[in-house]
Amino acid sequence: MTARAGWPRGRGPAALAAVLLTALWMALASAPASGHALLAASNPADGESLAEAPGSVVLAFTERPDFALTTVRVLDSSGKEVRAGKPEPVPDQPYQLRVTLEGLDQGAYTVTWRTTSSIDGHTTAGSVGFGVGVPAPLPGEAGVVLMDTPAPTPVGVAGRWLFYAGVVLMLGAAVVGVAVAADVASLPRRSLAASWLAAVVGVGLSVADQRASAETSLGNLLSSATGHKLTVQAVAVLAAGAAVAWSAVRRDRAPLVAVGVGAAAAMLARALAGHADASSARWFTVGAQWSHMVSVGVWVGGLVWLLAAMRRGDPGRGRGLARRFSTVAAWALALVVVSGTARALNQVGAWDRLVNTDFGLALLVKLGLFAVLVALGARARFRHVPAAAGGGAGGFRRVVRLEVGLGATLLAATAVMAGFPPSVLVAAASKEAAAAAAPISVTGSDFATTVRVQLVVTPGQPGLNRYEAKVDDYDTGRAAGADRVSLRFQLKDNPDLTPTAVDLEASADQRWRGSGRDLSIAGIWTVTVVVESGSDAVEVPMEVNTRRSGAGSGAPCPEGETDPAYSATVDSEPDPPRLEGTTFRLAVRRDGRPVTGAQVCFAADMPEMEHPGVSAMAREASGGRYDVDMKFIMAGTWSAAIVVAEPGRPVALVPLRIQVR
């Protein structure tokens, strides 16, 4: 016998899978995770100071929270919990929750929250702080915590991998037994039972991981929306188990068809419990996700049973068995590519997100494994399948064993990837954060015009801000020689509020920097920059208009009143309106006739959040049609109005409501 160099017999796929999975885990385990149900806004806003105690706290998330798995606590400055109601939904706002408050005294308060997304079952936690008559608490005070979203846990990854492996193997057995093998008895029933057991253990581990991450009891978990989705998956797996038991009694193709149907149903239940179910085109995204899982089951799952059939001497062994499976696998591979591309475009959305998000990095690893698997499949189809015609199936079996090992690793990569939020959610949250953190820049000079000061306030919202001052000589434009620079703050609309001050520190780039929570209330503040040099001091007054978190951009629409003579129809692209940006096409009529030559403004807000909302002037198209581009800070139901200003007529409002996804 001639010795062959390479993997020891039977250990190649397992060793390869272990190496690749270890590399994947090392690449991702230390990466920080981003949240799924991210906090989009709150009322009161984080860091805000209020003159009077609020009657409730409203939290708005990027995904629907599962109220049964949500806890909210309100703490005073000593860390003691104050009386508050249970989290309850806000009417017509599925992404928001409200907690009622009872008679808060003057002081600083922290709202800590922990919630589970009802879409994908992932848990996030965090806090917001506000003050009543005093500044809001700083991070680290009174139990204030940062946003916390755990990375995928080993138990969660193992549960998903076992579930995927189990249902994929069951579906593969059904396809090979019905469409490929000549004798269904060549499929080992014990291995089929082991596949079903893997799916059962996978569901069990997923339940345990979900209960631990939500920090709740098993009964509470199973009674929640997240628990209902897990229950549906368990029922589908149990139905597949009944079919597996039937196949052990009746050795023909009918039970295998039932096994395949049960496995496909379990895959559909899993697709309905993920991000695909959150899309506005739900039927398409869920269908694409389900098709992707089914096609992987036919292709990768079928490989295992192909090996088993060849080893057990199926009458169709040799070229016939290999050729039939190769044809089925080719169609499955085509569906894998089409459905996978659709899901990748929907979940990633841009090339750069492949390298700057955890989900994108995991997808790159998965794509690399997929490419190698396709290359091996092509080698088997065009080289080893013809060679199997005369019974020389040894090379074909070796390649298929490698494919099985890579397929197992591919499923493991998918299990890790499913623990991260899709890149589009991370990007949307980053855009919201960047928009919220847009700095305010103001410039002023002293009365005698000796110095000019440019002051940049970031993010320009009530709460903690960073201050950067550039102090120049008014005539030369060169940096002024200052010994000390400080800021003095006074709310313009409330002169009774005690003024505050903060000293800035000089830096090497000849700028002065500092931070503080002095801009504690939304409104117009008089900020006086005091520049001291030796015994001289000059004052540079300027105004800073702080905005609430989530305030929209654009000039406000003019005020008007509802006029029944005016009507409007609204179309949006995309439909329904999307968070990241929507173009509205407005058809405005008065007494049934198109309105032309008017100024049309579109305004929308969420009264429950008490922020200024968003607004923008529309551009006239033709025939009484106007177009306007809008961006929104959160999903949910918005109260909107089309404001119409015709020359020589009173300003009129056409109210409407829009649902933003």
XYZ file of C-alpha atoms in Angstrom:
661
model
C 0.000 0.000 0.000
C 1.271 3.455 -0.829
C 1.195 5.943 2.026
C -0.489 9.287 1.335
C 0.570 12.556 2.900
C -2.157 14.745 4.407
C -4.839 14.478 7.055
C -5.182 11.208 8.983
C -8.131 9.189 7.735
C -11.433 10.581 8.993
C -9.857 13.478 10.888
C -9.419 16.018 8.083
C -12.859 17.659 8.165
C -12.951 17.765 11.976
C -9.461 19.263 12.252
C -10.154 21.804 9.525
C -13.423 22.806 11.160
C -11.730 23.210 14.550
C -8.973 25.433 13.137
C -11.333 27.683 11.173
C -13.852 27.986 13.998
C -11.099 28.879 16.467
C -9.834 31.579 14.107
C -13.357 32.957 13.713
C -13.958 33.053 17.453
C -10.600 34.752 18.141
C -11.396 37.378 15.519
C -14.772 38.231 16.976
C -14.763 37.395 20.674
C -12.952 40.568 21.699
C -14.911 42.858 19.387
C -17.404 45.108 21.153
C -21.008 44.340 20.337
C -23.526 46.938 19.331
C -27.079 46.855 20.544
C -30.129 45.482 18.735
C -32.874 47.356 20.600
C -30.844 50.566 20.803
C -32.105 53.550 22.765
C -32.980 56.198 20.168
C -34.257 58.951 22.464
C -35.782 59.618 25.852
C -38.027 62.160 27.520
C -36.560 63.651 29.682
C -33.432 63.597 27.537
C -30.231 62.226 29.007
C -28.432 64.994 30.909
C -31.429 67.346 30.910
C -32.389 69.561 33.857
C -36.077 70.326 34.367
C -37.741 73.131 36.298
C -40.602 70.832 37.336
C -40.807 67.097 38.000
C -41.989 65.068 34.981
C -45.037 62.856 35.297
C -43.441 60.037 33.322
C -40.331 58.848 31.524
C -40.605 57.763 27.880
C -37.913 55.601 26.259
C -37.819 55.088 22.482
C -35.862 52.196 20.908
C -34.763 51.228 17.412
C -36.698 47.932 17.671
C -39.885 46.903 19.427
C -39.136 46.078 23.083
C -40.594 42.948 24.643
C -42.509 44.438 27.578
C -42.620 41.141 29.473
C -38.807 41.112 29.464
C -38.267 44.815 30.198
C -37.362 46.354 33.547
C -37.031 50.069 34.319
C -35.872 51.499 37.662
C -35.717 55.136 38.742
C -33.019 55.952 41.318
C -32.400 59.129 43.308
C -28.957 60.639 43.972
C -28.324 58.197 46.826
C -29.075 55.186 44.627
C -32.408 54.504 46.326
C -35.225 53.373 44.059
C -38.195 55.760 43.911
C -41.802 54.805 43.238
C -42.542 54.312 39.560
C -45.072 52.429 37.493
C -44.434 49.373 35.363
C -43.248 49.811 31.769
C -46.266 50.195 29.504
C -46.620 50.736 25.755
C -47.234 54.194 24.357
C -50.398 54.168 22.187
C -49.612 53.927 18.458
C -45.859 53.884 19.224
C -44.676 50.253 19.221
C -41.030 51.292 19.657
C -41.679 53.323 22.822
C -42.442 52.566 26.455
C -43.578 54.782 29.304
C -43.027 54.616 33.060
C -45.181 56.869 35.248
C -43.592 58.813 38.110
C -45.102 60.024 41.356
C -44.153 63.341 42.933
C -40.405 63.564 42.451
C -38.665 66.044 44.731
C -35.885 68.370 43.665
C -32.765 66.348 42.927
C -30.830 64.254 40.421
C -32.345 61.017 39.105
C -31.128 58.088 37.042
C -33.353 55.824 34.944
C -31.804 52.390 34.389
C -33.359 50.091 31.814
C -32.935 46.574 30.538
C -34.950 45.303 27.601
C -35.111 42.441 25.132
C -35.918 43.028 21.483
C -39.161 41.336 20.500
C -37.682 40.972 17.000
C -34.510 38.959 17.568
C -34.530 38.299 21.324
C -31.268 40.142 22.053
C -30.939 42.059 25.314
C -29.546 45.552 25.897
C -29.253 47.729 28.990
C -28.291 51.278 29.864
C -29.368 54.422 31.682
C -30.288 58.073 31.273
C -30.008 60.804 33.874
C -31.976 63.984 34.489
C -32.283 66.616 37.162
C -35.248 68.372 38.750
C -34.118 71.870 39.736
C -30.488 70.682 39.789
C -27.956 69.436 37.193
C -28.367 65.869 35.968
C -26.073 63.180 37.428
C -22.733 62.522 35.765
C -21.834 59.065 34.381
C -20.737 56.862 37.254
C -22.933 58.601 39.823
C -25.970 57.032 41.486
C -25.702 53.797 39.581
C -25.404 55.360 36.145
C -24.267 52.683 33.667
C -23.165 52.861 30.060
C -24.902 51.061 27.223
C -24.298 47.346 27.695
C -24.925 44.736 25.019
C -23.281 41.374 25.672
C -21.295 39.748 22.873
C -22.533 36.349 21.651
C -22.149 33.840 24.482
C -20.708 30.328 24.006
C -24.060 28.867 25.076
C -25.942 31.019 22.568
C -23.549 30.193 19.721
C -23.648 26.475 20.569
C -27.447 26.536 20.673
C -27.751 28.194 17.282
C -25.131 25.911 15.736
C -26.787 22.727 17.014
C -30.184 23.932 15.831
C -28.829 24.804 12.380
C -26.934 21.504 12.133
C -29.954 19.472 13.232
C -32.510 20.966 10.865
C -30.022 21.100 7.974
C -29.216 17.395 8.411
C -32.889 16.435 8.653
C -33.737 18.342 5.478
C -30.678 16.889 3.719
C -31.782 13.373 4.660
C -35.217 14.004 3.192
C -33.806 15.322 -0.089
C -31.253 12.530 -0.549
C -33.718 9.836 0.496
C -36.479 11.070 -1.805
C -34.644 12.479 -4.838
C -31.159 10.918 -4.911
C -30.794 7.508 -3.230
C -32.123 4.451 -4.974
C -32.846 2.680 -1.675
C -34.039 4.709 1.320
C -32.748 1.933 3.588
C -29.225 3.153 2.799
C -29.829 6.162 5.078
C -28.952 5.288 8.713
C -31.971 5.982 10.922
C -29.857 6.350 14.071
C -27.971 9.209 12.450
C -31.295 10.794 11.522
C -32.421 10.518 15.153
C -29.116 12.090 16.260
C -29.777 15.013 13.881
C -33.171 15.583 15.465
C -31.633 15.377 18.949
C -29.090 18.058 17.968
C -31.938 20.407 16.996
C -33.721 19.669 20.298
C -30.586 20.447 22.323
C -30.069 23.580 20.222
C -33.533 24.902 21.096
C -32.950 24.060 24.757
C -29.641 25.918 24.859
C -31.228 28.904 23.103
C -33.950 29.029 25.760
C -31.347 28.824 28.544
C -29.226 31.549 26.950
C -32.250 33.789 26.435
C -33.407 33.341 30.036
C -29.930 34.165 31.376
C -29.445 37.261 29.200
C -32.913 38.610 30.067
C -32.346 37.807 33.769
C -35.837 36.411 34.155
C -37.591 33.206 35.106
C -38.387 30.443 32.638
C -42.120 30.983 33.086
C -41.849 34.717 32.408
C -39.691 34.068 29.348
C -42.113 31.555 27.852
C -45.054 33.917 28.399
C -43.300 36.747 26.511
C -43.293 37.462 22.779
C -39.714 36.210 22.617
C -40.722 33.026 24.434
C -43.615 32.485 22.029
C -41.181 32.500 19.091
C -38.971 29.948 20.852
C -42.040 27.829 21.549
C -43.020 27.833 17.878
C -39.513 26.636 16.978
C -39.745 23.880 19.592
C -43.133 22.724 18.274
C -41.773 22.562 14.714
C -38.779 20.508 15.895
C -41.089 18.162 17.822
C -43.196 17.703 14.692
C -40.051 16.794 12.774
C -39.218 14.357 15.584
C -42.535 12.589 15.106
C -41.687 12.164 11.443
C -38.227 10.831 12.371
C -39.877 8.256 14.635
C -42.243 7.302 11.797
C -39.275 6.788 9.469
C -37.796 4.283 11.931
C -40.961 2.157 11.634
C -41.740 2.575 7.956
C -38.740 2.311 5.626
C -40.009 4.186 2.578
C -40.032 7.729 1.250
C -43.272 9.035 2.798
C -41.844 9.498 6.334
C -38.786 11.238 4.872
C -41.046 13.717 3.099
C -42.627 14.457 6.488
C -39.159 14.871 8.022
C -38.278 17.407 5.336
C -41.508 19.333 5.882
C -40.893 19.439 9.641
C -37.309 20.645 9.185
C -38.406 23.327 6.715
C -41.103 24.460 9.170
C -38.485 24.782 11.921
C -36.354 26.874 9.563
C -39.335 29.140 8.845
C -39.972 29.543 12.570
C -36.335 30.585 13.017
C -36.570 33.088 10.127
C -39.675 34.617 11.726
C -37.737 35.082 14.974
C -34.952 37.159 13.419
C -34.313 40.548 11.842
C -35.947 39.467 8.593
C -39.299 39.747 10.374
C -38.656 43.426 11.188
C -38.455 44.583 7.575
C -41.159 46.659 5.951
C -41.104 44.107 3.104
C -41.587 41.288 5.587
C -42.807 38.716 3.086
C -39.717 39.225 0.948
C -37.049 39.264 3.672
C -38.525 36.339 5.601
C -38.947 34.435 2.338
C -35.348 35.134 1.338
C -34.051 34.079 4.748
C -36.118 30.889 4.727
C -35.086 30.067 1.153
C -31.452 30.567 2.139
C -31.723 28.133 5.045
C -33.623 25.555 2.984
C -31.122 25.669 0.120
C -28.219 25.291 2.558
C -30.006 22.260 4.019
C -30.390 20.683 0.590
C -26.768 21.350 -0.359
C -24.707 21.022 2.835
C -27.062 18.675 4.683
C -27.346 16.412 1.666
C -23.566 15.922 1.532
C -23.593 13.945 4.798
C -26.291 11.567 3.606
C -24.636 11.192 0.221
C -21.546 9.853 1.978
C -23.685 7.548 4.104
C -25.538 6.181 1.071
C -22.307 5.501 -0.798
C -20.724 3.809 2.215
C -23.765 1.570 2.803
C -23.798 0.368 -0.801
C -26.802 2.177 -2.232
C -27.789 0.589 -5.576
C -27.278 3.973 -7.190
C -23.653 4.174 -6.059
C -20.966 5.376 -8.437
C -21.665 7.885 -11.153
C -25.461 7.606 -10.888
C -25.678 8.563 -7.216
C -23.017 11.271 -7.469
C -24.485 12.697 -10.674
C -28.016 12.920 -9.296
C -26.877 14.669 -6.132
C -24.599 16.982 -8.114
C -27.578 18.144 -10.164
C -29.722 18.770 -7.064
C -26.835 20.543 -5.310
C -26.246 22.830 -8.314
C -29.818 24.135 -8.145
C -29.557 24.507 -4.371
C -26.282 26.408 -4.735
C -27.891 28.839 -7.173
C -30.647 29.520 -4.626
C -28.047 29.936 -1.863
C -26.294 32.621 -3.908
C -29.473 34.513 -4.862
C -31.096 34.428 -1.410
C -27.803 35.088 0.392
C -27.105 38.108 -1.791
C -30.574 39.497 -1.094
C -30.126 39.090 2.653
C -26.589 40.540 2.613
C -27.757 43.643 0.755
C -30.619 44.052 3.210
C -28.493 43.531 6.330
C -25.221 45.230 5.319
C -26.154 47.809 2.699
C -22.664 49.254 2.008
C -19.201 47.874 1.255
C -17.413 49.685 4.093
C -19.703 48.057 6.667
C -18.119 44.701 5.870
C -14.945 45.793 7.674
C -16.149 48.249 10.318
C -18.950 46.212 11.945
C -18.878 42.896 13.788
C -21.659 41.562 11.582
C -19.719 42.504 8.458
C -16.519 40.819 9.671
C -18.423 37.638 10.487
C -20.040 37.771 7.053
C -16.595 38.063 5.415
C -15.455 34.936 7.247
C -18.615 33.165 6.145
C -18.097 34.274 2.532
C -14.522 32.978 2.616
C -15.679 29.575 3.804
C -18.429 29.602 1.197
C -15.944 30.334 -1.599
C -13.740 27.395 -0.582
C -16.788 25.149 -0.333
C -17.935 26.159 -3.831
C -14.441 25.482 -5.209
C -14.455 21.985 -3.694
C -17.934 21.364 -5.061
C -16.861 22.424 -8.544
C -13.838 20.115 -8.332
C -16.064 17.224 -7.312
C -18.623 17.908 -10.063
C -16.242 18.285 -12.988
C -13.467 15.905 -11.977
C -14.605 13.291 -9.499
C -18.201 12.705 -10.618
C -17.090 11.465 -14.079
C -14.360 9.370 -12.430
C -16.995 7.629 -10.328
C -18.521 6.072 -13.436
C -16.325 3.006 -13.189
C -16.642 2.677 -9.447
C -13.640 4.892 -8.670
C -15.480 6.962 -6.084
C -12.614 7.256 -3.612
C -11.597 10.754 -4.730
C -15.208 11.875 -4.727
C -15.704 10.665 -1.150
C -12.545 12.442 0.049
C -13.670 15.762 -1.431
C -17.158 15.343 0.014
C -15.671 14.709 3.484
C -13.810 18.006 3.212
C -17.032 19.695 2.109
C -18.853 18.306 5.142
C -16.159 19.702 7.473
C -16.311 23.104 5.808
C -20.109 23.019 5.893
C -20.079 22.442 9.655
C -17.704 25.389 10.063
C -19.897 27.516 7.816
C -22.877 26.825 10.083
C -20.747 27.755 13.110
C -19.811 31.060 11.450
C -23.514 31.688 10.833
C -24.264 30.972 14.507
C -21.686 33.559 15.580
C -22.868 36.111 13.008
C -26.477 35.792 14.190
C -25.372 37.041 17.602
C -24.430 40.457 16.198
C -26.781 43.215 15.028
C -26.992 43.653 11.245
C -24.686 46.330 9.889
C -27.582 48.505 8.707
C -28.859 48.844 12.284
C -25.411 49.800 13.544
C -25.050 52.320 10.721
C -28.481 53.817 11.415
C -27.674 54.157 15.107
C -24.312 55.733 14.259
C -26.012 58.242 11.962
C -28.451 59.166 14.708
C -25.597 59.584 17.174
C -23.598 61.663 14.700
C -26.595 63.870 13.965
C -27.236 64.296 17.670
C -23.569 65.155 18.251
C -23.389 67.835 15.541
C -21.532 70.721 17.235
C -22.757 74.286 17.625
C -20.245 76.949 16.570
C -20.641 80.630 17.479
C -18.292 83.573 17.062
C -18.162 86.914 18.871
C -15.923 89.744 19.963
C -15.639 92.091 22.916
C -17.181 95.576 22.844
C -13.844 97.242 22.060
C -13.091 94.692 19.303
C -9.718 93.663 20.682
C -10.261 89.878 20.601
C -12.377 87.501 18.542
C -13.527 84.185 20.032
C -14.857 81.144 18.210
C -16.656 78.792 20.617
C -17.586 75.245 19.586
C -20.051 73.345 21.802
C -20.421 69.586 21.260
C -23.030 68.091 21.062
C -24.957 71.263 21.790
C -27.699 69.495 23.731
C -28.859 69.807 27.327
C -26.461 67.877 29.535
C -22.769 67.118 29.287
C -21.014 69.180 26.584
C -17.441 69.747 25.441
C -16.275 73.333 24.960
C -13.485 74.484 22.665
C -12.544 78.175 22.379
C -10.168 79.770 19.867
C -9.075 83.226 21.034
C -7.494 85.486 18.377
C -6.394 89.079 18.168
C -9.181 90.946 16.381
C -6.912 92.925 14.027
C -4.179 90.404 13.142
C -6.099 87.154 13.448
C -3.231 85.594 15.375
C -3.678 83.706 18.627
C -4.111 86.133 21.507
C -1.804 85.773 24.481
C -4.276 84.848 27.215
C -3.388 83.639 30.701
C -6.826 82.329 31.608
C -10.086 81.671 29.727
C -13.386 80.834 31.401
C -17.052 80.560 30.415
C -20.032 81.997 32.270
C -23.523 80.600 31.581
C -26.941 82.249 32.066
C -30.261 80.999 30.675
C -31.662 83.950 28.739
C -35.353 83.180 29.326
C -34.866 82.569 33.051
C -32.572 85.174 34.630
C -33.463 83.847 38.098
C -31.532 80.657 37.412
C -28.185 80.821 39.212
C -25.336 81.449 36.717
C -22.571 78.857 36.500
C -18.989 78.978 35.241
C -16.300 76.634 33.959
C -12.577 77.193 33.489
C -10.979 76.091 30.230
C -7.501 74.586 29.954
C -4.915 75.646 27.373
C -3.703 73.043 24.875
C -0.676 72.798 22.585
C -2.681 73.863 19.509
C -3.437 77.254 21.121
C -7.035 76.369 21.872
C -8.809 76.289 25.209
C -10.876 73.262 26.129
C -13.164 72.050 28.911
C -16.410 70.256 29.614
C -19.402 70.452 31.920
C -23.161 70.191 32.325
C -23.753 73.919 32.577
C -26.053 73.959 29.511
C -28.601 71.920 31.413
C -31.875 73.104 29.835
C -33.049 73.355 26.238
C -33.241 77.014 25.245
C -31.183 80.112 24.496
C -28.185 80.656 26.772
C -25.974 83.703 27.106
C -22.436 82.363 27.224
C -19.834 84.954 28.188
C -16.217 84.122 27.395
C -13.904 85.828 29.890
C -10.357 86.292 28.545
C -7.753 87.329 31.138
C -4.230 88.510 30.348
C -2.179 89.906 33.204
C -4.359 92.379 35.055
C -6.670 92.934 32.101
C -9.840 91.010 31.342
C -12.291 91.283 28.466
C -15.706 89.717 28.076
C -17.091 88.295 24.837
C -20.854 87.647 25.051
C -22.550 85.248 22.634
C -25.704 83.151 22.472
C -25.962 79.353 22.285
C -29.309 77.760 21.468
C -29.276 74.223 22.905
C -31.526 71.658 21.291
C -33.122 68.565 22.681
C -31.757 65.211 21.587
C -33.445 64.281 18.346
C -34.450 67.742 17.252
C -34.856 67.941 13.530
C -33.083 70.183 11.116
C -34.489 72.800 8.815
C -36.369 76.028 9.323
C -39.677 75.766 11.204
C -42.867 75.861 9.181
C -45.081 78.947 9.491
C -48.014 78.825 11.871
C -51.482 78.288 10.490
C -54.875 76.711 11.113
C -56.726 73.751 9.667
C -58.805 74.748 6.638
C -61.311 72.171 5.281
C -60.977 73.697 1.813
C -57.484 72.223 1.569
C -56.719 68.543 1.055
C -53.607 66.565 0.210
C -52.560 63.090 -0.833
C -49.156 61.821 0.203
C -46.971 59.203 -1.464
C -43.569 58.204 -0.114
C -40.447 56.609 -1.534
C -39.766 54.176 0.019
C -43.197 53.099 1.200
C -43.657 52.963 4.150
C -41.370 55.857 5.154
C -37.944 54.808 6.451
C -35.921 56.144 9.330
C -32.770 56.912 7.342
C -34.485 59.045 4.694
C -37.741 59.356 2.726
C -38.952 61.460 -0.190
C -42.575 62.567 0.189
C -44.584 63.562 -2.884
C -47.458 65.845 -1.930
C -50.475 66.576 -4.123
C -52.111 69.697 -2.643
C -55.633 70.850 -3.599
C -57.983 73.654 -2.586
C -61.667 73.028 -3.259
C -60.611 70.074 -5.385
C -58.295 72.088 -7.648
C -54.486 71.768 -7.668
C -52.628 74.441 -5.711
C -49.714 75.961 -7.624
C -47.205 78.686 -6.792
C -47.542 78.171 -3.021
C -44.961 77.720 -0.309
C -45.478 74.219 1.084
C -43.774 73.041 4.255
C -43.807 69.552 5.773
C -43.554 69.232 9.570
C -43.675 66.159 11.830
C -43.167 65.460 15.490
C -43.846 62.972 18.264
C -45.776 64.879 20.939
C -44.997 62.226 23.542
C -41.270 62.903 23.158
C -41.692 66.697 23.472
C -38.942 67.543 21.023
C -39.189 70.168 18.246
C -39.593 67.487 15.602
C -38.466 67.752 11.988
C -39.505 70.122 9.224
C -38.482 71.073 5.706
C -39.706 73.242 2.828
C -41.019 71.327 -0.172
C -39.977 72.057 -3.744
C -42.700 72.525 -6.347
C -42.804 69.985 -9.163
C -45.813 70.524 -11.443
C -49.587 70.427 -11.428
C -49.947 71.070 -7.708
C -47.344 68.492 -6.727
C -44.533 69.171 -4.261
C -41.571 67.021 -3.212
C -39.759 67.088 0.124
C -36.935 64.972 1.596
C -37.155 64.078 5.287
C -35.069 62.186 7.835
C -36.442 60.938 11.131
C -34.788 60.274 14.468
C -36.799 57.182 15.410
C -39.321 54.720 14.103
C -42.971 54.887 15.106
C -46.095 56.972 14.495
C -45.484 60.659 13.785
C -48.045 63.465 13.833
C -47.457 65.516 10.704
C -48.884 68.513 8.903
C -48.651 69.949 5.415
C -48.467 73.727 5.781
C -49.690 75.636 2.703
C -49.021 79.361 2.247
C -50.696 80.771 -0.870
C -50.188 84.438 -1.780
C -53.028 86.542 -0.395
C -54.564 83.710 1.653
C -54.208 82.630 5.319
C -51.716 79.870 6.047
C -53.556 76.516 6.098
C -52.727 73.169 7.700
C -53.556 69.682 6.449
C -52.944 67.268 9.380
C -51.976 63.630 8.887
C -50.220 60.737 10.609
C -47.344 58.718 9.192
C -45.820 55.426 10.290
C -42.021 55.424 10.057
C -40.118 52.132 10.006
